Amino acid sequence: MAAASFTSLLSVTIFNYFFDEPRYEIGFNSPGDVLVLILFLVIGAITSNLSGDLRQQASRAQRQAREARALFQLTRDIAVARDTQEIFRAIVHQCNDIFECETTLLTPFTGGGSETLALASPRARAAALQAAYPPHAGLTQEDIEAARWVFNQGLPAGRGTGMWPEMQATFQPLETSEGTVAVLVLRNTAREIVRSASFRRVIGSICRLTALAVEHTLRKQELENARVVSRTEGLRSALLSAISHDFGTPLASIIGSATSLISYGRSYPPEVTAELLTTILEEAERLNRFVKNVLQMNRLEAGALVPRLQWADVGDLLSTALDAAHRRLSLHEIYADVEDKLPLVNVDFVLMESVLVNLLDNAAKYSPAETSIQITARRLGEDVGIDISDQGRGISAEELGAIFDKFYRARHRDRTVPGTGLGLAICKGIIEAHGGTIEALSEGLGHGTTIRLRLPVKTPDVAVTAEV
Ligand code: ADP
């Protein structure tokens, strides 16, 4: 307006000086001159108003475009974020850019750890509020107290609001349908920014968007925690029952045999001493197998069990496994039939041996004494197939697929036989890590079982880590 008035006055003066009679002097000689002055002023005022409006509209449009771009960017960053920390980082960076301030996001959940705070009371959650991003934000105690208040009340506070307007920072709650999930703290924002209508509009959108994102990540985290808890629970209870069942008996035998040897060892004839020592050895081996199985399962699950491949002869593999299991097979007749000129297989010898020992052990465990166990190895197309068949109790059709699951033990009947339900799961993991397959075949209960392994003659170059 000032510029327009100045220009109008200047124009009238120039017009008056150069063009109005008498020329080259300034003076209002007729009412027309005054009219010209008023006309110029009015036109100047109107034009300045119009262009001022236009300029305001243009800058508002630019600001809105910037805000929309920032919100879009934020949405995109959140959508591609891989974890909670990345989401938190995206929120904080966008707020810093849009409001030219230092933003901190506080939540009771830090994105790591196994807190199940979603289940805790709001008061407990408010008490656990801490800087999630950036983690070392340097908030004062006063800031944290204010953030807790905002978290509890679900209302904004600090600079630009009705609550503690004298504070340096502005506190905005991030609310979802289930209450406040986080608090955004914007520090060192200019007063005029936080007071503007556009701030309220943009911060509203950001809060809604980020609250949803935070809630989503919390849900994911809760789910993961629940999964970990149930996995850990499953593992724990299976281990406990296995320990009470499997550890109890061998330990009692070991302690009993060792005690008798210490107390009366000298008076025992040599064969009794030998028998007691054998018992100790066998039972200790059983415990060792159990512990090994649990450790191997752990390594398989952590993806840390990568086969060290070497070329091996199937006959060698089988005889090493039979040697290792010979004591447990002593009550059975073993028949091995290995096809001539079988190609070598590219396997981890130690892991394959443990698979075969586990399978032979099962064949002996789940079939009556004096029955036979048949081992066959032959070429099946591009694979080498190894069958281990017994004449034992067999497996019902509906349980055939399930016996390879972790901790699966065929119901009820097996409680009398020691075991953890881990052996076959481990075998499957190891065989699959070699690019092979394992399956159980049985004509039904009472008709014996065959476990069939197939190993590719050419193992893939890259060892696949098993997923169990
Ligand atoms: P565990 O023997 O420690 O119970 P495994 O994973 O080796 O665990 O076996 C899982 C279940 O599969 C066993 O509990 C048993 O019910 C069944 N099973 C495995 N091998 C045989 C077999 N040769 N004959 C009958 N049942 C078997």
GROMACS .gro file of C-alpha atoms and ligand atoms in nm:
model
  495
    1MET     CA    1   0.000   0.000   0.000
    2ALA     CA    2   0.283   0.241   0.092
    3ALA     CA    3   0.460   0.167  -0.236
    4ALA     CA    4   0.136   0.216  -0.432
    5SER     CA    5   0.060   0.552  -0.261
    6PHE     CA    6   0.416   0.671  -0.317
    7THR     CA    7   0.402   0.574  -0.686
    8SER     CA    8   0.062   0.745  -0.729
    9LEU     CA    9   0.191   1.068  -0.570
   10LEU     CA   10   0.507   1.058  -0.783
   11SER     CA   11   0.304   0.999  -1.100
   12VAL     CA   12   0.069   1.292  -1.019
   13THR     CA   13   0.368   1.516  -0.948
   14ILE     CA   14   0.544   1.419  -1.275
   15PHE     CA   15   0.221   1.455  -1.473
   16ASN     CA   16   0.157   1.794  -1.312
   17TYR     CA   17   0.515   1.912  -1.375
   18PHE     CA   18   0.565   1.799  -1.736
   19PHE     CA   19   0.223   1.784  -1.897
   20ASP     CA   20  -0.019   2.008  -1.710
   21GLU     CA   21  -0.039   2.371  -1.811
   22PRO     CA   22   0.148   2.574  -1.700
   23ARG     CA   23   0.430   2.331  -1.764
   24TYR     CA   24   0.747   2.289  -1.557
   25GLU     CA   25   0.590   2.400  -1.233
   26ILE     CA   26   0.394   2.221  -0.968
   27GLY     CA   27   0.056   2.348  -0.867
   28PHE     CA   28  -0.307   2.254  -0.855
   29ASN     CA   29  -0.473   2.509  -1.073
   30SER     CA   30  -0.804   2.340  -1.135
   31PRO     CA   31  -1.038   2.096  -0.959
   32GLY     CA   32  -0.942   1.853  -1.239
   33ASP     CA   33  -0.586   1.835  -1.101
   34VAL     CA   34  -0.718   1.729  -0.758
   35LEU     CA   35  -0.943   1.479  -0.927
   36VAL     CA   36  -0.644   1.330  -1.112
   37LEU     CA   37  -0.458   1.301  -0.782
   38ILE     CA   38  -0.754   1.123  -0.615
   39LEU     CA   39  -0.802   0.898  -0.920
   40PHE     CA   40  -0.433   0.797  -0.920
   41LEU     CA   41  -0.448   0.727  -0.546
   42VAL     CA   42  -0.763   0.514  -0.577
   43ILE     CA   43  -0.624   0.317  -0.872
   44GLY     CA   44  -0.295   0.273  -0.684
   45ALA     CA   45  -0.480   0.145  -0.378
   46ILE     CA   46  -0.688  -0.100  -0.581
   47THR     CA   47  -0.389  -0.230  -0.777
   48SER     CA   48  -0.176  -0.266  -0.468
   49ASN     CA   49  -0.453  -0.457  -0.295
   50LEU     CA   50  -0.500  -0.688  -0.590
   51SER     CA   51  -0.129  -0.759  -0.634
   52GLY     CA   52  -0.086  -0.797  -0.258
   53ASP     CA   53  -0.363  -1.054  -0.258
   54LEU     CA   54  -0.206  -1.234  -0.550
   55ARG     CA   55   0.129  -1.240  -0.383
   56GLN     CA   56  -0.023  -1.375  -0.061
   57GLN     CA   57  -0.208  -1.642  -0.255
   58ALA     CA   58   0.109  -1.739  -0.437
   59SER     CA   59   0.310  -1.767  -0.117
   60ARG     CA   60   0.026  -1.960   0.053
   61ALA     CA   61   0.014  -2.196  -0.244
   62GLN     CA   62   0.391  -2.237  -0.228
   63ARG     CA   63   0.377  -2.308   0.145
   64GLN     CA   64   0.096  -2.557   0.101
   65ALA     CA   65   0.285  -2.726  -0.180
   66ARG     CA   66   0.591  -2.745   0.048
   67GLU     CA   67   0.382  -2.891   0.330
   68ALA     CA   68   0.214  -3.139   0.097
   69ARG     CA   69   0.556  -3.240  -0.039
   70ALA     CA   70   0.688  -3.284   0.314
   71LEU     CA   71   0.386  -3.491   0.415
   72PHE     CA   72   0.417  -3.700   0.102
   73GLN     CA   73   0.787  -3.748   0.168
   74LEU     CA   74   0.709  -3.846   0.526
   75THR     CA   75   0.447  -4.098   0.413
   76ARG     CA   76   0.694  -4.245   0.166
   77ASP     CA   77   0.975  -4.262   0.423
   78ILE     CA   78   0.745  -4.433   0.668
   79ALA     CA   79   0.623  -4.677   0.406
   80VAL     CA   80   0.974  -4.789   0.310
   81ALA     CA   81   1.115  -4.786   0.663
   82ARG     CA   82   1.245  -5.126   0.761
   83ASP     CA   83   1.224  -5.091   1.136
   84THR     CA   84   1.095  -4.874   1.415
   85GLN     CA   85   1.412  -4.669   1.435
   86GLU     CA   86   1.386  -4.574   1.067
   87ILE     CA   87   1.027  -4.462   1.113
   88PHE     CA   88   1.123  -4.254   1.414
   89ARG     CA   89   1.413  -4.103   1.218
   90ALA     CA   90   1.187  -4.013   0.923
   91ILE     CA   91   0.935  -3.841   1.151
   92VAL     CA   92   1.201  -3.639   1.330
   93HIS     CA   93   1.381  -3.532   1.011
   94GLN     CA   94   1.063  -3.419   0.840
   95CYS     CA   95   0.950  -3.217   1.143
   96ASN     CA   96   1.295  -3.056   1.159
   97ASP     CA   97   1.267  -2.959   0.792
   98ILE     CA   98   0.911  -2.833   0.798
   99PHE     CA   99   0.921  -2.635   1.121
  100GLU     CA  100   1.290  -2.547   1.125
  101CYS     CA  101   1.339  -2.677   1.476
  102GLU     CA  102   1.494  -2.960   1.675
  103THR     CA  103   1.248  -3.244   1.708
  104THR     CA  104   1.258  -3.533   1.951
  105LEU     CA  105   1.018  -3.824   1.957
  106LEU     CA  106   0.944  -3.975   2.295
  107THR     CA  107   0.773  -4.311   2.340
  108PRO     CA  108   0.762  -4.566   2.617
  109PHE     CA  109   0.889  -4.812   2.353
  110THR     CA  110   1.238  -4.772   2.221
  111GLY     CA  111   1.195  -5.002   1.925
  112GLY     CA  112   1.421  -5.268   2.068
  113GLY     CA  113   1.414  -5.499   2.364
  114SER     CA  114   1.123  -5.713   2.460
  115GLU     CA  115   0.909  -5.473   2.660
  116THR     CA  116   0.542  -5.554   2.640
  117LEU     CA  117   0.448  -5.209   2.760
  118ALA     CA  118   0.137  -5.196   2.546
  119LEU     CA  119  -0.021  -5.408   2.814
  120ALA     CA  120   0.096  -5.182   3.096
  121SER     CA  121  -0.121  -4.914   3.254
  122PRO     CA  122  -0.113  -4.561   3.103
  123ARG     CA  123   0.063  -4.436   3.416
  124ALA     CA  124   0.335  -4.699   3.383
  125ARG     CA  125   0.370  -4.614   3.016
  126ALA     CA  126   0.399  -4.243   3.088
  127ALA     CA  127   0.665  -4.318   3.349
  128ALA     CA  128   0.859  -4.517   3.091
  129LEU     CA  129   0.851  -4.233   2.839
  130GLN     CA  130   1.197  -4.169   2.694
  131ALA     CA  131   1.365  -4.022   2.391
  132ALA     CA  132   1.324  -4.278   2.114
  133TYR     CA  133   1.485  -4.063   1.844
  134PRO     CA  134   1.736  -3.909   1.859
  135PRO     CA  135   1.829  -4.119   2.162
  136HIS     CA  136   2.052  -3.855   2.319
  137ALA     CA  137   1.830  -3.554   2.268
  138GLY     CA  138   1.946  -3.362   2.573
  139LEU     CA  139   1.597  -3.292   2.706
  140THR     CA  140   1.575  -3.123   3.045
  141GLN     CA  141   1.389  -3.279   3.335
  142GLU     CA  142   1.127  -3.006   3.287
  143ASP     CA  143   1.081  -3.113   2.923
  144ILE     CA  144   1.035  -3.476   3.024
  145GLU     CA  145   0.783  -3.385   3.295
  146ALA     CA  146   0.587  -3.176   3.044
  147ALA     CA  147   0.600  -3.461   2.792
  148ARG     CA  148   0.461  -3.699   3.056
  149TRP     CA  149   0.177  -3.458   3.124
  150VAL     CA  150   0.101  -3.437   2.750
  151PHE     CA  151   0.118  -3.817   2.723
  152ASN     CA  152  -0.126  -3.859   3.010
  153GLN     CA  153  -0.369  -3.585   2.907
  154GLY     CA  154  -0.348  -3.628   2.531
  155LEU     CA  155  -0.335  -3.245   2.493
  156PRO     CA  156  -0.068  -3.024   2.334
  157ALA     CA  157   0.135  -2.796   2.561
  158GLY     CA  158   0.428  -2.554   2.557
  159ARG     CA  159   0.505  -2.267   2.320
  160GLY     CA  160   0.210  -2.156   2.106
  161THR     CA  161  -0.049  -2.338   2.322
  162GLY     CA  162  -0.257  -2.238   2.624
  163MET     CA  163  -0.054  -2.463   2.859
  164TRP     CA  164   0.292  -2.337   2.965
  165PRO     CA  165   0.318  -2.096   2.666
  166GLU     CA  166   0.641  -1.951   2.811
  167MET     CA  167   0.831  -2.280   2.751
  168GLN     CA  168   1.094  -2.303   2.475
  169ALA     CA  169   0.946  -2.623   2.332
  170THR     CA  170   0.610  -2.732   2.192
  171PHE     CA  171   0.475  -3.074   2.294
  172GLN     CA  172   0.233  -3.260   2.068
  173PRO     CA  173   0.069  -3.592   2.163
  174LEU     CA  174   0.049  -3.869   1.901
  175GLU     CA  175  -0.288  -4.026   1.955
  176THR     CA  176  -0.442  -4.344   1.821
  177SER     CA  177  -0.772  -4.511   1.896
  178GLU     CA  178  -0.607  -4.670   2.197
  179GLY     CA  179  -0.472  -4.351   2.350
  180THR     CA  180  -0.144  -4.166   2.330
  181VAL     CA  181   0.146  -4.367   2.191
  182ALA     CA  182   0.416  -4.101   2.175
  183VAL     CA  183   0.494  -3.732   2.222
  184LEU     CA  184   0.665  -3.506   1.969
  185VAL     CA  185   0.880  -3.233   2.123
  186LEU     CA  186   0.965  -2.943   1.892
  187ARG     CA  187   1.235  -2.723   2.039
  188ASN     CA  188   1.348  -2.377   1.931
  189THR     CA  189   1.060  -2.319   1.693
  190ALA     CA  190   0.996  -1.953   1.607
  191ARG     CA  191   0.700  -1.811   1.799
  192GLU     CA  192   0.527  -1.693   1.482
  193ILE     CA  193   0.552  -2.040   1.328
  194VAL     CA  194   0.387  -2.220   1.619
  195ARG     CA  195   0.116  -1.956   1.642
  196SER     CA  196   0.024  -1.973   1.273
  197ALA     CA  197  -0.285  -2.155   1.151
  198SER     CA  198  -0.075  -2.350   0.904
  199PHE     CA  199   0.135  -2.490   1.190
  200ARG     CA  200  -0.174  -2.624   1.360
  201ARG     CA  201  -0.295  -2.774   1.034
  202VAL     CA  202   0.035  -2.939   0.941
  203ILE     CA  203   0.122  -3.057   1.288
  204GLY     CA  204  -0.228  -3.211   1.307
  205SER     CA  205  -0.166  -3.409   0.987
  206ILE     CA  206   0.182  -3.511   1.094
  207CYS     CA  207   0.061  -3.624   1.434
  208ARG     CA  208  -0.219  -3.835   1.284
  209LEU     CA  209   0.014  -3.990   1.027
  210THR     CA  210   0.296  -4.059   1.266
  211ALA     CA  211   0.064  -4.189   1.538
  212LEU     CA  212  -0.061  -4.451   1.293
  213ALA     CA  213   0.294  -4.540   1.192
  214VAL     CA  214   0.411  -4.564   1.553
  215GLU     CA  215   0.108  -4.773   1.646
  216HIS     CA  216   0.170  -5.001   1.352
  217THR     CA  217   0.532  -5.060   1.450
  218LEU     CA  218   0.432  -5.118   1.810
  219ARG     CA  219   0.178  -5.378   1.701
  220LYS     CA  220   0.445  -5.546   1.493
  221GLN     CA  221   0.682  -5.539   1.784
  222GLU     CA  222   0.420  -5.677   2.021
  223LEU     CA  223   0.346  -5.956   1.777
  224GLU     CA  224   0.714  -6.034   1.746
  225ASN     CA  225   0.750  -6.026   2.126
  226ALA     CA  226   0.450  -6.254   2.163
  227ARG     CA  227   0.600  -6.488   1.906
  228VAL     CA  228   0.934  -6.487   2.083
  229VAL     CA  229   0.761  -6.541   2.417
  230SER     CA  230   0.555  -6.830   2.287
  231ARG     CA  231   0.856  -6.977   2.107
  232THR     CA  232   1.062  -6.943   2.423
  233GLU     CA  233   0.775  -7.081   2.629
  234GLY     CA  234   0.738  -7.378   2.393
  235LEU     CA  235   1.109  -7.441   2.404
  236ARG     CA  236   1.122  -7.399   2.779
  237SER     CA  237   0.834  -7.632   2.857
  238ALA     CA  238   0.951  -7.893   2.606
  239LEU     CA  239   1.299  -7.871   2.751
  240LEU     CA  240   1.168  -7.895   3.105
  241SER     CA  241   0.960  -8.201   3.031
  242ALA     CA  242   1.246  -8.354   2.835
  243ILE     CA  243   1.486  -8.277   3.117
  244SER     CA  244   1.256  -8.423   3.380
  245HIS     CA  245   1.198  -8.730   3.165
  246ASP     CA  246   1.526  -8.774   2.985
  247PHE     CA  247   1.769  -8.647   3.240
  248GLY     CA  248   1.606  -8.816   3.537
  249THR     CA  249   1.654  -9.177   3.428
  250PRO     CA  250   2.012  -9.162   3.299
  251LEU     CA  251   2.122  -8.949   3.591
  252ALA     CA  252   1.971  -9.193   3.839
  253SER     CA  253   2.155  -9.482   3.666
  254ILE     CA  254   2.482  -9.291   3.655
  255ILE     CA  255   2.460  -9.189   4.021
  256GLY     CA  256   2.349  -9.538   4.127
  257SER     CA  257   2.628  -9.714   3.934
  258ALA     CA  258   2.895  -9.466   4.042
  259THR     CA  259   2.786  -9.486   4.407
  260SER     CA  260   2.797  -9.868   4.406
  261LEU     CA  261   3.139  -9.863   4.241
  262ILE     CA  262   3.279  -9.620   4.496
  263SER     CA  263   3.127  -9.796   4.797
  264TYR     CA  264   3.167 -10.164   4.702
  265GLY     CA  265   3.378 -10.151   4.388
  266ARG     CA  266   3.663 -10.350   4.538
  267SER     CA  267   3.443 -10.640   4.634
  268TYR     CA  268   3.273 -10.667   4.292
  269PRO     CA  269   3.387 -10.923   4.040
  270PRO     CA  270   3.539 -10.763   3.726
  271GLU     CA  271   3.235 -10.833   3.503
  272VAL     CA  272   3.000 -10.649   3.743
  273THR     CA  273   3.240 -10.354   3.753
  274ALA     CA  274   3.255 -10.355   3.374
  275GLU     CA  275   2.876 -10.366   3.351
  276LEU     CA  276   2.837 -10.073   3.587
  277LEU     CA  277   3.098  -9.873   3.397
  278THR     CA  278   2.921  -9.952   3.069
  279THR     CA  279   2.595  -9.832   3.218
  280ILE     CA  280   2.760  -9.508   3.323
  281LEU     CA  281   2.909  -9.462   2.976
  282GLU     CA  282   2.584  -9.539   2.792
  283GLU     CA  283   2.373  -9.314   3.007
  284ALA     CA  284   2.627  -9.032   2.986
  285GLU     CA  285   2.625  -9.075   2.607
  286ARG     CA  286   2.246  -9.047   2.609
  287LEU     CA  287   2.268  -8.721   2.801
  288ASN     CA  288   2.537  -8.602   2.567
  289ARG     CA  289   2.316  -8.678   2.266
  290PHE     CA  290   2.032  -8.488   2.419
  291VAL     CA  291   2.246  -8.181   2.491
  292LYS     CA  292   2.399  -8.201   2.141
  293ASN     CA  293   2.052  -8.212   1.986
  294VAL     CA  294   1.940  -7.905   2.175
  295LEU     CA  295   2.256  -7.715   2.079
  296GLN     CA  296   2.230  -7.822   1.716
  297MET     CA  297   1.867  -7.712   1.705
  298ASN     CA  298   1.971  -7.375   1.840
  299ARG     CA  299   2.242  -7.335   1.578
  300LEU     CA  300   2.007  -7.444   1.300
  301GLU     CA  301   1.752  -7.187   1.407
  302ALA     CA  302   2.011  -6.913   1.428
  303GLY     CA  303   2.122  -7.000   1.073
  304ALA     CA  304   2.468  -7.073   1.211
  305LEU     CA  305   2.479  -7.432   1.089
  306VAL     CA  306   2.629  -7.412   0.742
  307PRO     CA  307   2.750  -7.745   0.604
  308ARG     CA  308   3.120  -7.783   0.532
  309LEU     CA  309   3.088  -7.980   0.215
  310GLN     CA  310   3.330  -8.252   0.111
  311TRP     CA  311   3.304  -8.550  -0.124
  312ALA     CA  312   3.207  -8.862   0.067
  313ASP     CA  313   3.135  -9.223  -0.008
  314VAL     CA  314   2.787  -9.332   0.101
  315GLY     CA  315   2.920  -9.668   0.222
  316ASP     CA  316   3.176  -9.488   0.444
  317LEU     CA  317   2.907  -9.264   0.582
  318LEU     CA  318   2.685  -9.559   0.668
  319SER     CA  319   2.959  -9.762   0.832
  320THR     CA  320   3.073  -9.463   1.043
  321ALA     CA  321   2.714  -9.406   1.157
  322LEU     CA  322   2.663  -9.778   1.230
  323ASP     CA  323   2.985  -9.778   1.434
  324ALA     CA  324   2.871  -9.476   1.634
  325ALA     CA  325   2.528  -9.630   1.700
  326HIS     CA  326   2.635  -9.991   1.742
  327ARG     CA  327   2.558 -10.011   2.114
  328ARG     CA  328   2.204  -9.888   2.067
  329LEU     CA  329   2.156 -10.125   1.776
  330SER     CA  330   2.285 -10.427   1.967
  331LEU     CA  331   1.936 -10.574   2.013
  332HIS     CA  332   1.852 -10.557   1.642
  333GLU     CA  333   1.965 -10.730   1.330
  334ILE     CA  334   2.109 -10.485   1.082
  335TYR     CA  335   2.106 -10.544   0.707
  336ALA     CA  336   2.283 -10.296   0.483
  337ASP     CA  337   2.251 -10.302   0.105
  338VAL     CA  338   2.461 -10.041  -0.073
  339GLU     CA  339   2.443 -10.038  -0.453
  340ASP     CA  340   2.774 -10.084  -0.634
  341LYS     CA  341   2.939  -9.780  -0.790
  342LEU     CA  342   2.724  -9.526  -0.614
  343PRO     CA  343   2.848  -9.175  -0.696
  344LEU     CA  344   3.014  -8.974  -0.420
  345VAL     CA  345   2.793  -8.724  -0.244
  346ASN     CA  346   2.898  -8.370  -0.155
  347VAL     CA  347   2.807  -8.344   0.213
  348ASP     CA  348   2.921  -8.233   0.556
  349PHE     CA  349   3.044  -8.567   0.685
  350VAL     CA  350   2.991  -8.493   1.054
  351LEU     CA  351   2.639  -8.355   1.006
  352MET     CA  352   2.536  -8.642   0.779
  353GLU     CA  353   2.671  -8.890   1.031
  354SER     CA  354   2.459  -8.729   1.303
  355VAL     CA  355   2.151  -8.754   1.077
  356LEU     CA  356   2.209  -9.125   1.014
  357VAL     CA  357   2.281  -9.193   1.384
  358ASN     CA  358   1.957  -9.016   1.478
  359LEU     CA  359   1.759  -9.222   1.224
  360LEU     CA  360   1.919  -9.550   1.329
  361ASP     CA  361   1.858  -9.459   1.691
  362ASN     CA  362   1.488  -9.398   1.618
  363ALA     CA  363   1.459  -9.722   1.423
  364ALA     CA  364   1.598  -9.908   1.723
  365LYS     CA  365   1.398  -9.708   1.978
  366TYR     CA  366   1.060  -9.750   1.813
  367SER     CA  367   1.082 -10.117   1.720
  368PRO     CA  368   1.092 -10.424   1.943
  369ALA     CA  369   1.417 -10.604   2.021
  370GLU     CA  370   1.521 -10.882   1.782
  371THR     CA  371   1.347 -10.721   1.484
  372SER     CA  372   1.555 -10.623   1.185
  373ILE     CA  373   1.659 -10.281   1.054
  374GLN     CA  374   1.724 -10.260   0.682
  375ILE     CA  375   1.947  -9.992   0.527
  376THR     CA  376   1.940  -9.949   0.150
  377ALA     CA  377   2.139  -9.700  -0.056
  378ARG     CA  378   2.085  -9.670  -0.430
  379ARG     CA  379   2.085  -9.430  -0.717
  380LEU     CA  380   1.747  -9.264  -0.782
  381GLY     CA  381   1.779  -9.053  -1.098
  382GLU     CA  382   1.984  -8.746  -1.012
  383ASP     CA  383   1.983  -8.836  -0.642
  384VAL     CA  384   2.125  -9.091  -0.407
  385GLY     CA  385   1.848  -9.242  -0.195
  386ILE     CA  386   1.906  -9.390   0.149
  387ASP     CA  387   1.621  -9.583   0.315
  388ILE     CA  388   1.625  -9.686   0.679
  389SER     CA  389   1.341  -9.930   0.743
  390ASP     CA  390   1.236 -10.094   1.065
  391GLN     CA  391   0.970 -10.341   1.166
  392GLY     CA  392   0.847 -10.137   1.458
  393ARG     CA  393   0.531  -9.968   1.564
  394GLY     CA  394   0.494  -9.762   1.246
  395ILE     CA  395   0.343  -9.418   1.216
  396SER     CA  396  -0.022  -9.336   1.147
  397ALA     CA  397  -0.101  -9.158   0.819
  398GLU     CA  398  -0.204  -8.834   0.991
  399GLU     CA  399   0.119  -8.818   1.191
  400LEU     CA  400   0.354  -8.885   0.901
  401GLY     CA  401   0.396  -8.519   0.811
  402ALA     CA  402   0.407  -8.389   1.165
  403ILE     CA  403   0.692  -8.598   1.303
  404PHE     CA  404   0.945  -8.361   1.142
  405ASP     CA  405   0.810  -8.069   1.345
  406LYS     CA  406   1.011  -7.943   1.637
  407PHE     CA  407   0.918  -8.108   1.967
  408TYR     CA  408   0.665  -8.332   1.798
  409ARG     CA  409   0.634  -8.670   1.963
  410ALA     CA  410   0.363  -8.905   1.841
  411ARG     CA  411   0.096  -8.874   2.107
  412HIS     CA  412   0.079  -9.072   2.430
  413ARG     CA  413   0.240  -9.388   2.302
  414ASP     CA  414   0.588  -9.240   2.308
  415ARG     CA  415   0.593  -9.119   2.664
  416THR     CA  416   0.756  -9.445   2.765
  417VAL     CA  417   1.041  -9.402   2.516
  418PRO     CA  418   1.292  -9.129   2.602
  419GLY     CA  419   1.313  -8.850   2.346
  420THR     CA  420   1.266  -8.480   2.289
  421GLY     CA  421   1.098  -8.466   1.952
  422LEU     CA  422   1.398  -8.273   1.820
  423GLY     CA  423   1.586  -8.546   1.634
  424LEU     CA  424   1.384  -8.554   1.311
  425ALA     CA  425   1.348  -8.174   1.300
  426ILE     CA  426   1.726  -8.148   1.312
  427CYS     CA  427   1.766  -8.421   1.046
  428LYS     CA  428   1.526  -8.235   0.818
  429GLY     CA  429   1.712  -7.907   0.871
  430ILE     CA  430   2.047  -8.067   0.792
  431ILE     CA  431   1.923  -8.261   0.487
  432GLU     CA  432   1.755  -7.950   0.345
  433ALA     CA  433   2.074  -7.752   0.402
  434HIS     CA  434   2.234  -8.006   0.167
  435GLY     CA  435   1.963  -7.950  -0.093
  436GLY     CA  436   1.810  -8.291  -0.020
  437THR     CA  437   1.476  -8.420   0.109
  438ILE     CA  438   1.363  -8.646   0.389
  439GLU     CA  439   1.029  -8.821   0.423
  440ALA     CA  440   0.868  -9.085   0.638
  441LEU     CA  441   0.679  -9.377   0.488
  442SER     CA  442   0.468  -9.620   0.686
  443GLU     CA  443   0.189  -9.857   0.599
  444GLY     CA  444   0.027  -9.758   0.927
  445LEU     CA  445   0.050  -9.842   1.295
  446GLY     CA  446   0.218 -10.175   1.357
  447HIS     CA  447   0.359 -10.199   1.005
  448GLY     CA  448   0.707 -10.055   1.045
  449THR     CA  449   0.855  -9.730   0.924
  450THR     CA  450   1.088  -9.626   0.645
  451ILE     CA  451   1.269  -9.295   0.656
  452ARG     CA  452   1.383  -9.200   0.306
  453LEU     CA  453   1.664  -8.954   0.241
  454ARG     CA  454   1.745  -8.819  -0.100
  455LEU     CA  455   2.070  -8.635  -0.157
  456PRO     CA  456   2.144  -8.468  -0.489
  457VAL     CA  457   2.453  -8.606  -0.654
  458LYS     CA  458   2.548  -8.252  -0.751
  459THR     CA  459   2.492  -8.032  -0.448
  460PRO     CA  460   2.415  -7.667  -0.520
  461ASP     CA  461   2.724  -7.441  -0.511
  462VAL     CA  462   2.586  -7.221  -0.239
  463ALA     CA  463   2.488  -7.407   0.074
  464VAL     CA  464   2.131  -7.322   0.160
  465THR     CA  465   2.078  -7.251   0.523
  466ALA     CA  466   1.799  -7.464   0.653
  467GLU     CA  467   1.476  -7.325   0.776
  468VAL     CA  468   1.334  -7.548   1.044
  469ADP     P1  469   1.224  -8.829   1.963
  469ADP     O1  470   1.263  -8.962   1.910
  469ADP     O2  471   1.326  -8.767   2.051
  469ADP     O3  472   1.087  -8.829   2.023
  469ADP     P2  473   1.228  -8.747   1.687
  469ADP     O4  474   1.218  -8.609   1.629
  469ADP     O5  475   1.344  -8.829   1.653
  469ADP     O6  476   1.213  -8.728   1.842
  469ADP     O7  477   1.097  -8.824   1.645
  469ADP     C1  478   0.971  -8.763   1.653
  469ADP     C2  479   0.860  -8.865   1.668
  469ADP     O8  480   0.848  -8.939   1.547
  469ADP     C3  481   0.891  -8.968   1.772
  469ADP     O9  482   0.845  -8.923   1.899
  469ADP     C4  483   0.813  -9.089   1.724
  469ADP    O10  484   0.681  -9.080   1.767
  469ADP     C5  485   0.813  -9.073   1.575
  469ADP     N1  486   0.914  -9.161   1.512
  469ADP     C6  487   1.036  -9.125   1.469
  469ADP     N2  488   1.100  -9.232   1.415
  469ADP     C7  489   1.017  -9.335   1.422
  469ADP     C8  490   1.024  -9.474   1.383
  469ADP     N3  491   1.133  -9.524   1.324
  469ADP     N4  492   0.915  -9.552   1.407
  469ADP     C9  493   0.806  -9.501   1.465
  469ADP     N5  494   0.792  -9.373   1.505
  469ADP    C10  495   0.895  -9.292   1.484
   0.00000   0.00000   0.00000
